[in-house]
mmCIF file of C-alpha atoms and ligand atoms in Angstrom:
data_model
loop_
_atom_site.group_PDB
_atom_site.id
_atom_site.type_symbol
_atom_site.label_atom_id
_atom_site.label_comp_id
_atom_site.label_asym_id
_atom_site.label_seq_id
_atom_site.Cartn_x
_atom_site.Cartn_y
_atom_site.Cartn_z
ATOM 1 C CA MET A 202 -11.380 1.843 -41.997
ATOM 2 C CA PRO A 203 -10.120 5.452 -42.309
ATOM 3 C CA GLU A 204 -9.388 7.083 -39.003
ATOM 4 C CA GLN A 205 -12.328 9.112 -37.712
ATOM 5 C CA SER A 206 -11.853 12.840 -37.297
ATOM 6 C CA LYS A 207 -10.781 13.956 -33.836
ATOM 7 C CA ILE A 208 -13.460 15.133 -31.427
ATOM 8 C CA TRP A 209 -11.995 17.602 -28.914
ATOM 9 C CA LEU A 210 -13.022 18.154 -25.321
ATOM 10 C CA SER A 211 -13.509 21.914 -25.748
ATOM 11 C CA SER A 212 -12.027 23.984 -28.559
ATOM 12 C CA PRO A 213 -12.182 27.703 -29.423
ATOM 13 C CA HIS A 214 -15.281 28.795 -31.344
ATOM 14 C CA MET A 215 -15.162 32.179 -33.047
ATOM 15 C CA GLY A 216 -18.385 34.026 -33.768
ATOM 16 C CA GLY A 217 -17.391 35.943 -36.902
ATOM 17 C CA ASP A 218 -17.061 39.550 -35.719
ATOM 18 C CA GLU A 219 -13.799 39.123 -33.788
ATOM 19 C CA GLN A 220 -11.562 40.087 -36.713
ATOM 20 C CA LYS A 221 -13.531 43.278 -37.272
ATOM 21 C CA PHE A 222 -12.623 44.489 -33.755
ATOM 22 C CA VAL A 223 -9.043 43.262 -34.085
ATOM 23 C CA LYS A 224 -8.774 45.143 -37.384
ATOM 24 C CA GLU A 225 -9.983 48.286 -35.600
ATOM 25 C CA ALA A 226 -7.041 47.943 -33.219
ATOM 26 C CA PHE A 227 -4.666 47.681 -36.172
ATOM 27 C CA ASP A 228 -6.284 50.485 -38.154
ATOM 28 C CA THR A 229 -6.026 52.884 -35.206
ATOM 29 C CA ASN A 230 -2.589 51.544 -34.116
ATOM 30 C CA TRP A 231 -3.865 50.707 -30.630
ATOM 31 C CA ILE A 232 -1.508 47.717 -30.395
ATOM 32 C CA ALA A 233 -1.013 48.150 -26.659
ATOM 33 C CA PRO A 234 -2.179 46.856 -23.295
ATOM 34 C CA LEU A 235 -4.840 49.539 -23.205
ATOM 35 C CA GLY A 236 -7.112 51.206 -25.726
ATOM 36 C CA PRO A 237 -10.718 51.374 -26.904
ATOM 37 C CA ASN A 238 -11.234 47.606 -27.259
ATOM 38 C CA VAL A 239 -10.181 47.046 -23.636
ATOM 39 C CA THR A 240 -12.622 49.685 -22.373
ATOM 40 C CA SER A 241 -15.450 48.402 -24.595
ATOM 41 C CA PHE A 242 -14.818 44.778 -23.631
ATOM 42 C CA GLU A 243 -14.924 45.752 -19.944
ATOM 43 C CA ASN A 244 -18.200 47.579 -20.498
ATOM 44 C CA ASP A 245 -19.661 44.620 -22.396
ATOM 45 C CA ILE A 246 -18.794 42.277 -19.527
ATOM 46 C CA ALA A 247 -20.167 44.683 -16.905
ATOM 47 C CA ASN A 248 -23.425 45.130 -18.833
ATOM 48 C CA TYR A 249 -23.773 41.376 -19.209
ATOM 49 C CA ILE A 250 -23.216 40.615 -15.531
ATOM 50 C CA ASP A 251 -24.957 43.504 -13.822
ATOM 51 C CA ASN A 252 -24.855 47.246 -14.304
ATOM 52 C CA ASN A 253 -23.483 47.701 -10.800
ATOM 53 C CA VAL A 254 -20.174 45.942 -11.407
ATOM 54 C CA HIS A 255 -16.811 47.291 -12.500
ATOM 55 C CA VAL A 256 -14.525 45.148 -14.624
ATOM 56 C CA ALA A 257 -10.748 45.128 -15.178
ATOM 57 C CA ALA A 258 -9.653 43.135 -18.237
ATOM 58 C CA LEU A 259 -6.408 41.266 -17.517
ATOM 59 C CA SER A 260 -3.938 38.942 -19.189
ATOM 60 C CA SER A 261 -5.280 35.814 -17.453
ATOM 61 C CA GLY A 262 -7.736 34.486 -14.916
ATOM 62 C CA THR A 263 -4.779 33.380 -12.812
ATOM 63 C CA GLY A 264 -3.496 36.961 -12.736
ATOM 64 C CA ALA A 265 -6.984 38.115 -11.728
ATOM 65 C CA ILE A 266 -6.980 35.740 -8.729
ATOM 66 C CA HIS A 267 -3.492 36.911 -7.780
ATOM 67 C CA LEU A 268 -4.575 40.571 -7.788
ATOM 68 C CA ALA A 269 -7.842 39.771 -5.999
ATOM 69 C CA LEU A 270 -6.037 38.063 -3.132
ATOM 70 C CA GLU A 271 -3.457 40.818 -2.855
ATOM 71 C CA ILE A 272 -6.130 43.533 -2.839
ATOM 72 C CA LEU A 273 -7.989 41.654 -0.098
ATOM 73 C CA GLY A 274 -4.854 41.858 2.017
ATOM 74 C CA VAL A 275 -3.440 38.343 1.699
ATOM 75 C CA GLY A 276 0.282 38.314 2.421
ATOM 76 C CA ALA A 277 3.175 36.147 3.545
ATOM 77 C CA GLY A 278 2.255 33.555 6.184
ATOM 78 C CA ASP A 279 -1.514 34.077 5.860
ATOM 79 C CA GLU A 280 -3.952 31.236 5.312
ATOM 80 C CA VAL A 281 -6.494 31.155 2.473
ATOM 81 C CA LEU A 282 -9.336 28.633 2.334
ATOM 82 C CA CYS A 283 -9.614 27.126 -1.128
ATOM 83 C CA GLN A 284 -11.902 24.595 -2.773
ATOM 84 C CA THR A 285 -9.798 21.458 -3.308
ATOM 85 C CA PHE A 286 -11.823 20.231 -6.288
ATOM 86 C CA THR A 287 -10.620 22.686 -8.925
ATOM 87 C CA PHE A 288 -7.935 23.524 -11.455
ATOM 88 C CA SER A 289 -4.539 24.455 -9.963
ATOM 89 C CA ALA A 290 -4.923 28.105 -11.027
ATOM 90 C CA SER A 291 -7.418 28.614 -8.173
ATOM 91 C CA ALA A 292 -4.700 27.784 -5.641
ATOM 92 C CA ASN A 293 -1.354 28.767 -7.184
ATOM 93 C CA PRO A 294 -1.783 32.532 -6.635
ATOM 94 C CA ILE A 295 -2.090 31.880 -2.877
ATOM 95 C CA LYS A 296 1.493 30.618 -3.063
ATOM 96 C CA TYR A 297 2.639 33.580 -5.189
ATOM 97 C CA LEU A 298 1.828 35.776 -2.182
ATOM 98 C CA GLY A 299 3.722 33.571 0.252
ATOM 99 C CA ALA A 300 0.444 32.500 1.856
ATOM 100 C CA ASN A 301 -0.738 28.941 2.508
ATOM 101 C CA PRO A 302 -3.820 27.273 1.063
ATOM 102 C CA VAL A 303 -6.120 25.299 3.349
ATOM 103 C CA PHE A 304 -8.186 22.963 1.214
ATOM 104 C CA ILE A 305 -11.911 22.353 1.647
ATOM 105 C CA ASP A 306 -13.779 19.379 0.213
ATOM 106 C CA SER A 307 -16.911 19.524 -1.941
ATOM 107 C CA GLU A 308 -20.560 18.667 -1.288
ATOM 108 C CA LYS A 309 -22.502 16.327 -3.552
ATOM 109 C CA ASP A 310 -25.250 18.644 -4.885
ATOM 110 C CA THR A 311 -23.009 20.973 -6.914
ATOM 111 C CA TRP A 312 -19.553 19.327 -6.528
ATOM 112 C CA ASN A 313 -18.336 22.651 -5.116
ATOM 113 C CA MET A 314 -17.104 23.866 -1.728
ATOM 114 C CA SER A 315 -18.979 22.342 1.201
ATOM 115 C CA PRO A 316 -20.363 25.125 3.435
ATOM 116 C CA VAL A 317 -20.346 22.674 6.359
ATOM 117 C CA LEU A 318 -16.650 21.853 5.989
ATOM 118 C CA LEU A 319 -15.887 25.514 5.316
ATOM 119 C CA LYS A 320 -17.366 26.501 8.664
ATOM 120 C CA LYS A 321 -15.636 23.640 10.451
ATOM 121 C CA ALA A 322 -12.307 24.634 8.912
ATOM 122 C CA ILE A 323 -12.663 28.310 9.873
ATOM 123 C CA GLN A 324 -13.501 27.427 13.478
ATOM 124 C CA ASP A 325 -10.581 25.013 13.636
ATOM 125 C CA ARG A 326 -8.079 27.445 12.096
ATOM 126 C CA ILE A 327 -9.161 30.117 14.591
ATOM 127 C CA VAL A 328 -8.668 27.673 17.475
ATOM 128 C CA LYS A 329 -5.233 26.861 16.077
ATOM 129 C CA GLY A 330 -4.406 30.552 16.245
ATOM 130 C CA LYS A 331 -4.900 32.013 12.787
ATOM 131 C CA LYS A 332 -8.044 33.370 11.171
ATOM 132 C CA PRO A 333 -8.007 32.752 7.395
ATOM 133 C CA LYS A 334 -7.739 35.889 5.278
ATOM 134 C CA ALA A 335 -9.884 34.890 2.278
ATOM 135 C CA ILE A 336 -11.978 32.120 0.711
ATOM 136 C CA VAL A 337 -11.521 30.959 -2.897
ATOM 137 C CA ALA A 338 -14.790 29.302 -3.964
ATOM 138 C CA VAL A 339 -15.236 27.918 -7.473
ATOM 139 C CA HIS A 340 -18.239 27.370 -9.777
ATOM 140 C CA LEU A 341 -16.697 24.234 -11.259
ATOM 141 C CA TYR A 342 -17.669 23.122 -14.765
ATOM 142 C CA GLY A 343 -20.124 26.035 -14.779
ATOM 143 C CA MET A 344 -22.267 24.800 -11.878
ATOM 144 C CA PRO A 345 -22.728 27.578 -9.307
ATOM 145 C CA TYR A 346 -21.552 26.786 -5.792
ATOM 146 C CA LYS A 347 -24.090 27.061 -2.959
ATOM 147 C CA VAL A 348 -23.973 30.831 -3.019
ATOM 148 C CA ASN A 349 -26.346 31.510 -0.102
ATOM 149 C CA GLU A 350 -24.693 29.051 2.256
ATOM 150 C CA ILE A 351 -21.095 29.966 1.389
ATOM 151 C CA SER A 352 -21.879 33.691 1.599
ATOM 152 C CA ALA A 353 -23.542 33.185 4.992
ATOM 153 C CA VAL A 354 -20.486 31.438 6.460
ATOM 154 C CA ALA A 355 -18.166 34.060 4.960
ATOM 155 C CA LYS A 356 -20.306 36.822 6.461
ATOM 156 C CA GLU A 357 -20.542 35.158 9.868
ATOM 157 C CA PHE A 358 -16.742 35.182 10.167
ATOM 158 C CA ASN A 359 -16.225 38.332 8.108
ATOM 159 C CA ILE A 360 -13.898 36.691 5.572
ATOM 160 C CA PRO A 361 -14.048 37.916 1.947
ATOM 161 C CA VAL A 362 -14.784 35.511 -0.926
ATOM 162 C CA VAL A 363 -12.850 35.410 -4.183
ATOM 163 C CA GLU A 364 -15.420 33.956 -6.561
ATOM 164 C CA ASP A 365 -13.612 31.884 -9.180
ATOM 165 C CA SER A 366 -16.020 32.100 -12.142
ATOM 166 C CA ALA A 367 -13.390 31.082 -14.699
ATOM 167 C CA GLU A 368 -15.599 28.219 -15.864
ATOM 168 C CA ALA A 369 -18.965 29.829 -15.186
ATOM 169 C CA PHE A 370 -19.373 32.917 -17.355
ATOM 170 C CA GLY A 371 -23.089 32.924 -18.254
ATOM 171 C CA SER A 372 -24.163 30.732 -15.314
ATOM 172 C CA THR A 373 -26.670 32.157 -12.846
ATOM 173 C CA HIS A 374 -27.895 31.581 -9.297
ATOM 174 C CA ASN A 375 -31.496 32.636 -8.638
ATOM 175 C CA GLY A 376 -31.281 34.653 -11.847
ATOM 176 C CA VAL A 377 -28.153 36.568 -10.827
ATOM 177 C CA GLN A 378 -24.991 36.209 -12.928
ATOM 178 C CA CYS A 379 -21.993 34.361 -11.546
ATOM 179 C CA GLY A 380 -19.034 36.665 -11.066
ATOM 180 C CA SER A 381 -21.081 39.116 -8.990
ATOM 181 C CA PHE A 382 -21.344 37.212 -5.694
ATOM 182 C CA GLY A 383 -17.887 37.458 -4.161
ATOM 183 C CA ALA A 384 -16.065 40.470 -2.752
ATOM 184 C CA ILE A 385 -14.188 40.003 -6.022
ATOM 185 C CA GLY A 386 -15.143 37.740 -8.938
ATOM 186 C CA ILE A 387 -12.812 36.503 -11.622
ATOM 187 C CA LEU A 388 -13.325 35.301 -15.195
ATOM 188 C CA SER A 389 -11.056 33.495 -17.667
ATOM 189 C CA PHE A 390 -10.919 33.778 -21.443
ATOM 190 C CA ASN A 391 -8.366 31.033 -21.953
ATOM 191 C CA GLY A 392 -8.665 29.037 -25.181
ATOM 192 C CA ASN A 393 -10.733 26.231 -23.692
ATOM 193 C CA LYS A 394 -13.254 28.412 -21.821
ATOM 194 C CA ILE A 395 -16.820 29.211 -22.919
ATOM 195 C CA ILE A 396 -15.623 32.356 -24.679
ATOM 196 C CA THR A 397 -11.988 33.115 -25.366
ATOM 197 C CA THR A 398 -9.539 35.870 -26.245
ATOM 198 C CA SER A 399 -6.912 33.129 -26.828
ATOM 199 C CA GLY A 400 -5.650 34.024 -23.359
ATOM 200 C CA GLY A 401 -7.077 36.516 -20.913
ATOM 201 C CA GLY A 402 -9.102 37.110 -17.795
ATOM 202 C CA ALA A 403 -11.029 39.698 -15.847
ATOM 203 C CA LEU A 404 -11.568 40.916 -12.327
ATOM 204 C CA VAL A 405 -15.159 41.838 -11.409
ATOM 205 C CA THR A 406 -16.193 43.931 -8.413
ATOM 206 C CA LYS A 407 -19.003 46.158 -7.156
ATOM 207 C CA ASP A 408 -16.415 48.458 -5.578
ATOM 208 C CA GLU A 409 -14.931 50.907 -8.074
ATOM 209 C CA ALA A 410 -11.917 51.505 -5.816
ATOM 210 C CA ILE A 411 -11.045 47.797 -6.095
ATOM 211 C CA LYS A 412 -11.204 47.966 -9.868
ATOM 212 C CA ASN A 413 -8.949 51.012 -9.891
ATOM 213 C CA LYS A 414 -6.500 49.312 -7.575
ATOM 214 C CA ALA A 415 -6.471 46.215 -9.817
ATOM 215 C CA VAL A 416 -5.722 48.313 -12.912
ATOM 216 C CA PHE A 417 -3.009 50.170 -10.989
ATOM 217 C CA LEU A 418 -1.296 46.956 -9.841
ATOM 218 C CA ALA A 419 -1.742 45.384 -13.291
ATOM 219 C CA THR A 420 0.138 48.258 -14.953
ATOM 220 C CA GLN A 421 3.341 48.072 -12.875
ATOM 221 C CA ALA A 422 1.851 50.168 -10.033
ATOM 222 C CA ARG A 423 2.885 53.298 -11.850
ATOM 223 C CA GLU A 424 1.887 56.401 -9.945
ATOM 224 C CA ASP A 425 0.596 59.646 -11.361
ATOM 225 C CA ALA A 426 3.756 61.589 -12.208
ATOM 226 C CA PRO A 427 5.491 62.702 -15.405
ATOM 227 C CA HIS A 428 8.378 60.324 -14.661
ATOM 228 C CA TYR A 429 8.055 56.675 -13.595
ATOM 229 C CA GLN A 430 7.251 56.649 -9.883
ATOM 230 C CA HIS A 431 6.584 53.467 -7.839
ATOM 231 C CA SER A 432 5.834 52.971 -4.149
ATOM 232 C CA VAL A 433 4.646 49.355 -4.307
ATOM 233 C CA VAL A 434 5.502 46.286 -6.377
ATOM 234 C CA GLY A 435 3.391 46.042 -9.516
ATOM 235 C CA TYR A 436 2.652 43.512 -12.245
ATOM 236 C CA ASN A 437 2.285 43.437 -16.001
ATOM 237 C CA TYR A 438 -1.195 41.901 -16.057
ATOM 238 C CA ARG A 439 -3.297 44.161 -18.299
ATOM 239 C CA MET A 440 -5.119 42.722 -21.316
ATOM 240 C CA SER A 441 -3.843 43.630 -24.776
ATOM 241 C CA ASN A 442 -6.087 45.866 -26.872
ATOM 242 C CA VAL A 443 -5.712 43.394 -29.766
ATOM 243 C CA LEU A 444 -6.999 40.475 -27.691
ATOM 244 C CA ALA A 445 -9.796 42.574 -26.212
ATOM 245 C CA GLY A 446 -11.005 42.895 -29.826
ATOM 246 C CA ILE A 447 -11.473 39.125 -29.916
ATOM 247 C CA GLY A 448 -13.331 39.433 -26.610
ATOM 248 C CA ARG A 449 -15.752 42.030 -27.992
ATOM 249 C CA GLY A 450 -16.624 39.673 -30.840
ATOM 250 C CA GLN A 451 -17.050 36.766 -28.432
ATOM 251 C CA MET A 452 -19.412 38.750 -26.171
ATOM 252 C CA LEU A 453 -21.844 38.977 -29.111
ATOM 253 C CA VAL A 454 -22.217 35.184 -29.078
ATOM 254 C CA LEU A 455 -21.896 34.353 -25.373
ATOM 255 C CA ASN A 456 -25.595 33.527 -25.009
ATOM 256 C CA ASP A 457 -25.418 31.256 -28.067
ATOM 257 C CA ARG A 458 -22.417 29.495 -26.552
ATOM 258 C CA VAL A 459 -24.261 28.883 -23.289
ATOM 259 C CA ALA A 460 -27.263 27.535 -25.207
ATOM 260 C CA ALA A 461 -25.058 25.239 -27.311
ATOM 261 C CA ARG A 462 -23.215 23.820 -24.296
ATOM 262 C CA ARG A 463 -26.455 23.266 -22.441
ATOM 263 C CA ALA A 464 -27.829 21.494 -25.509
ATOM 264 C CA ASN A 465 -24.771 19.179 -25.503
ATOM 265 C CA TYR A 466 -25.479 18.274 -21.899
ATOM 266 C CA GLN A 467 -29.163 17.697 -22.643
ATOM 267 C CA PHE A 468 -28.302 15.424 -25.566
ATOM 268 C CA TYR A 469 -25.976 13.331 -23.404
ATOM 269 C CA TYR A 470 -28.574 13.235 -20.653
ATOM 270 C CA ASP A 471 -31.444 12.232 -22.961
ATOM 271 C CA ASN A 472 -29.413 9.470 -24.580
ATOM 272 C CA LEU A 473 -27.537 8.079 -21.589
ATOM 273 C CA HIS A 474 -29.464 8.673 -18.382
ATOM 274 C CA THR A 475 -31.403 5.410 -18.665
ATOM 275 C CA ILE A 476 -28.134 3.465 -18.385
ATOM 276 C CA ASN A 477 -28.012 2.538 -14.700
ATOM 277 C CA GLU A 478 -24.249 2.877 -14.440
ATOM 278 C CA ILE A 479 -24.218 6.507 -15.596
ATOM 279 C CA GLU A 480 -24.970 9.392 -13.258
ATOM 280 C CA PHE A 481 -25.408 13.100 -14.139
ATOM 281 C CA LEU A 482 -25.185 16.259 -12.036
ATOM 282 C CA ASN A 483 -28.632 17.874 -12.095
ATOM 283 C CA GLU A 484 -29.160 21.558 -11.414
ATOM 284 C CA PRO A 485 -30.620 22.226 -7.957
ATOM 285 C CA ASP A 486 -33.592 24.644 -7.906
ATOM 286 C CA GLY A 487 -32.443 28.156 -8.829
ATOM 287 C CA PHE A 488 -29.092 26.960 -10.204
ATOM 288 C CA TYR A 489 -28.414 27.525 -13.914
ATOM 289 C CA SER A 490 -25.148 26.098 -15.265
ATOM 290 C CA ASN A 491 -23.529 27.136 -18.535
ATOM 291 C CA ARG A 492 -22.537 23.436 -18.726
ATOM 292 C CA TRP A 493 -19.024 24.457 -19.745
ATOM 293 C CA LEU A 494 -18.130 20.783 -19.607
ATOM 294 C CA SER A 495 -20.647 17.930 -19.579
ATOM 295 C CA CYS A 496 -19.582 15.413 -16.941
ATOM 296 C CA ILE A 497 -20.744 11.932 -15.985
ATOM 297 C CA LEU A 498 -20.038 9.659 -13.031
ATOM 298 C CA LEU A 499 -19.411 5.949 -13.522
ATOM 299 C CA PRO A 500 -19.588 3.222 -10.857
ATOM 300 C CA SER A 501 -15.817 2.805 -10.397
ATOM 301 C CA PHE A 502 -12.366 3.937 -11.497
ATOM 302 C CA GLU A 503 -12.040 0.800 -13.641
ATOM 303 C CA ILE A 504 -15.260 1.425 -15.565
ATOM 304 C CA ARG A 505 -14.401 5.126 -15.928
ATOM 305 C CA GLU A 506 -11.087 4.156 -17.490
ATOM 306 C CA LYS A 507 -12.719 1.565 -19.718
ATOM 307 C CA VAL A 508 -15.070 4.232 -21.113
ATOM 308 C CA ARG A 509 -12.299 6.831 -21.456
ATOM 309 C CA LEU A 510 -10.014 4.433 -23.343
ATOM 310 C CA ALA A 511 -12.856 3.218 -25.578
ATOM 311 C CA LEU A 512 -13.533 6.850 -26.562
ATOM 312 C CA LEU A 513 -9.824 7.476 -27.134
ATOM 313 C CA ASP A 514 -9.771 4.469 -29.427
ATOM 314 C CA GLU A 515 -12.358 6.279 -31.586
ATOM 315 C CA ASN A 516 -10.292 9.476 -31.587
ATOM 316 C CA ILE A 517 -12.617 11.100 -29.035
ATOM 317 C CA GLU A 518 -11.010 13.186 -26.304
ATOM 318 C CA SER A 519 -12.478 12.891 -22.802
ATOM 319 C CA ARG A 520 -10.828 13.601 -19.466
ATOM 320 C CA PRO A 521 -11.083 12.578 -15.810
ATOM 321 C CA LEU A 522 -12.526 15.265 -13.535
ATOM 322 C CA TRP A 523 -10.005 17.657 -11.921
ATOM 323 C CA LYS A 524 -7.595 15.944 -9.558
ATOM 324 C CA PRO A 525 -8.202 17.582 -6.155
ATOM 325 C CA MET A 526 -5.493 19.971 -4.988
ATOM 326 C CA HIS A 527 -4.927 18.195 -1.647
ATOM 327 C CA LEU A 528 -3.796 15.138 -3.672
ATOM 328 C CA GLN A 529 -1.326 17.131 -5.767
ATOM 329 C CA PRO A 530 2.330 16.669 -4.807
ATOM 330 C CA VAL A 531 2.903 20.431 -4.940
ATOM 331 C CA PHE A 532 0.373 20.961 -2.126
ATOM 332 C CA ASN A 533 1.124 17.888 -0.008
ATOM 333 C CA ALA A 534 2.110 19.997 3.018
ATOM 334 C CA SER A 535 -1.178 21.958 3.048
ATOM 335 C CA ALA A 536 -3.874 21.536 5.677
ATOM 336 C CA SER A 537 -7.158 20.134 4.416
ATOM 337 C CA TYR A 538 -10.715 19.452 5.613
ATOM 338 C CA MET A 539 -12.026 16.452 3.728
ATOM 339 C CA ASP A 540 -14.874 13.956 3.735
ATOM 340 C CA GLY A 541 -13.970 11.917 0.638
ATOM 341 C CA THR A 542 -16.331 13.626 -1.818
ATOM 342 C CA SER A 543 -13.793 15.082 -4.238
ATOM 343 C CA GLU A 544 -11.621 11.956 -4.208
ATOM 344 C CA ASP A 545 -14.670 9.907 -5.148
ATOM 345 C CA LEU A 546 -15.560 12.332 -7.967
ATOM 346 C CA PHE A 547 -11.978 12.208 -9.248
ATOM 347 C CA GLU A 548 -12.046 8.396 -9.354
ATOM 348 C CA LYS A 549 -15.391 8.010 -11.080
ATOM 349 C CA GLY A 550 -15.920 11.155 -13.132
ATOM 350 C CA LEU A 551 -15.388 11.831 -16.809
ATOM 351 C CA CYS A 552 -15.697 15.069 -18.810
ATOM 352 C CA LEU A 553 -17.189 14.454 -22.234
ATOM 353 C CA PRO A 554 -16.601 16.494 -25.404
ATOM 354 C CA SER A 555 -18.425 19.757 -24.724
ATOM 355 C CA GLY A 556 -17.440 22.376 -27.286
ATOM 356 C CA SER A 557 -20.119 24.721 -28.595
ATOM 357 C CA ASN A 558 -18.863 23.874 -32.111
ATOM 358 C CA LEU A 559 -19.629 20.139 -31.910
ATOM 359 C CA GLU A 560 -21.957 18.839 -34.575
ATOM 360 C CA GLN A 561 -24.869 16.496 -33.990
ATOM 361 C CA LYS A 562 -22.978 13.659 -35.666
ATOM 362 C CA ASP A 563 -20.047 14.187 -33.247
ATOM 363 C CA LEU A 564 -22.326 13.996 -30.232
ATOM 364 C CA GLN A 565 -23.975 10.897 -31.689
ATOM 365 C CA ARG A 566 -20.563 9.254 -32.123
ATOM 366 C CA VAL A 567 -19.743 9.903 -28.458
ATOM 367 C CA VAL A 568 -23.093 8.557 -27.281
ATOM 368 C CA ASP A 569 -22.906 5.445 -29.478
ATOM 369 C CA LYS A 570 -19.447 4.593 -28.204
ATOM 370 C CA ILE A 571 -20.415 5.039 -24.561
ATOM 371 C CA LYS A 572 -23.593 3.002 -25.011
ATOM 372 C CA SER A 573 -21.603 0.181 -26.610
ATOM 373 C CA GLN A 574 -19.704 -0.229 -23.320
ATOM 374 C CA PHE A 575 -22.855 -1.071 -21.390
ATOM 375 C CA LEU A 576 -25.140 -2.997 -23.747
HETATM 376 C C1 PLP B 6 -9.081 28.368 -16.353
HETATM 377 C C2 PLP B 6 -9.230 28.485 -14.894
HETATM 378 C C3 PLP B 6 -8.533 29.462 -14.155
HETATM 379 C C4 PLP B 6 -7.426 30.309 -14.701
HETATM 380 O O1 PLP B 6 -7.681 31.015 -15.808
HETATM 381 P P1 PLP B 6 -6.503 31.371 -16.872
HETATM 382 O O2 PLP B 6 -7.129 32.455 -17.673
HETATM 383 O O3 PLP B 6 -6.239 30.132 -17.652
HETATM 384 O O4 PLP B 6 -5.309 31.834 -16.115
HETATM 385 C C5 PLP B 6 -8.828 29.594 -12.803
HETATM 386 N N1 PLP B 6 -9.706 28.791 -12.198
HETATM 387 C C6 PLP B 6 -10.370 27.826 -12.856
HETATM 388 C C7 PLP B 6 -11.353 27.006 -12.104
HETATM 389 C C8 PLP B 6 -10.144 27.622 -14.216
HETATM 390 O O5 PLP B 6 -10.782 26.635 -14.855
#
């Protein structure tokens, strides 16, 4: 039998107009980390999220988190509370600043930061002598975290939230776009995200002064003078005007991408939810996920692996859920507040192919293979 074509977990999906905007950059010679595409892309993002936000387009989501934490005053020796169940880029920038992450486990309704453990951790850190400087909360796989509860705890202790929306562009909570809930929100346009500029990110804020500070730090902290004048350490984190052209094209199809990813999830749900061994993550009332990745839970690590390897055998890429940060060797010295939720998800969870460019026959192949493991 000829080998079946590869089905990817999540691959870039161009809309068609990207090259037009990239060509504009070439035609006008704006081949630089600023220019009309950057400004237009920022405006497109701001209009999509909420007219009250200001956006700085940057070279990565990781860079956006780094700047967000620095702007919120995180420095050497500080503690930052961070969701453990996430990709490492949520936590690494804490280390860039010489600060220490304190990891918080997830709750079962959204798989995101537990507001109960968050509060417990803050109280305990204060008793131990140090009030945390910031909270990094993540809308993982596109599912919004419990925005009301997390915001309430953050407000009670007056600690700002960095809202990691890298995976949740287009998701909403009570009709409000993700990216607009934290003191600072961040987005990613990496190649595997719901829309992409090949690599890129953005910082989102309601405070124009924060945006200006982010742009300042992202352009080597160059002060207003005819020569090069610097009073603080800066970074080279601005988005290229060429890549922002790709972003402008992608913004035209963002809603289509959300619809396509949600349709993938619905197809998996409709075809697999009657299998007793397979569990899905439903949206709580008021939560609207872009379903960046469709995930399932299986009864055990062994069965999860059996399904993953069976898919691999058919040239279908799937992946275990994120390995929690408190289990990563690089963070083994970090404090953590756990109840076992994220470790359980890591053992039993599997991300299924979720690209917006998957065809019906691809989805059917995935479903057929999974079904064959249980019937
Ligand atoms: C992708 C991602 C990031 C980082 O974004 P980059 O643009 O790849 O630097 C941060 N947090 C989460 C949860 C992500 O998935």
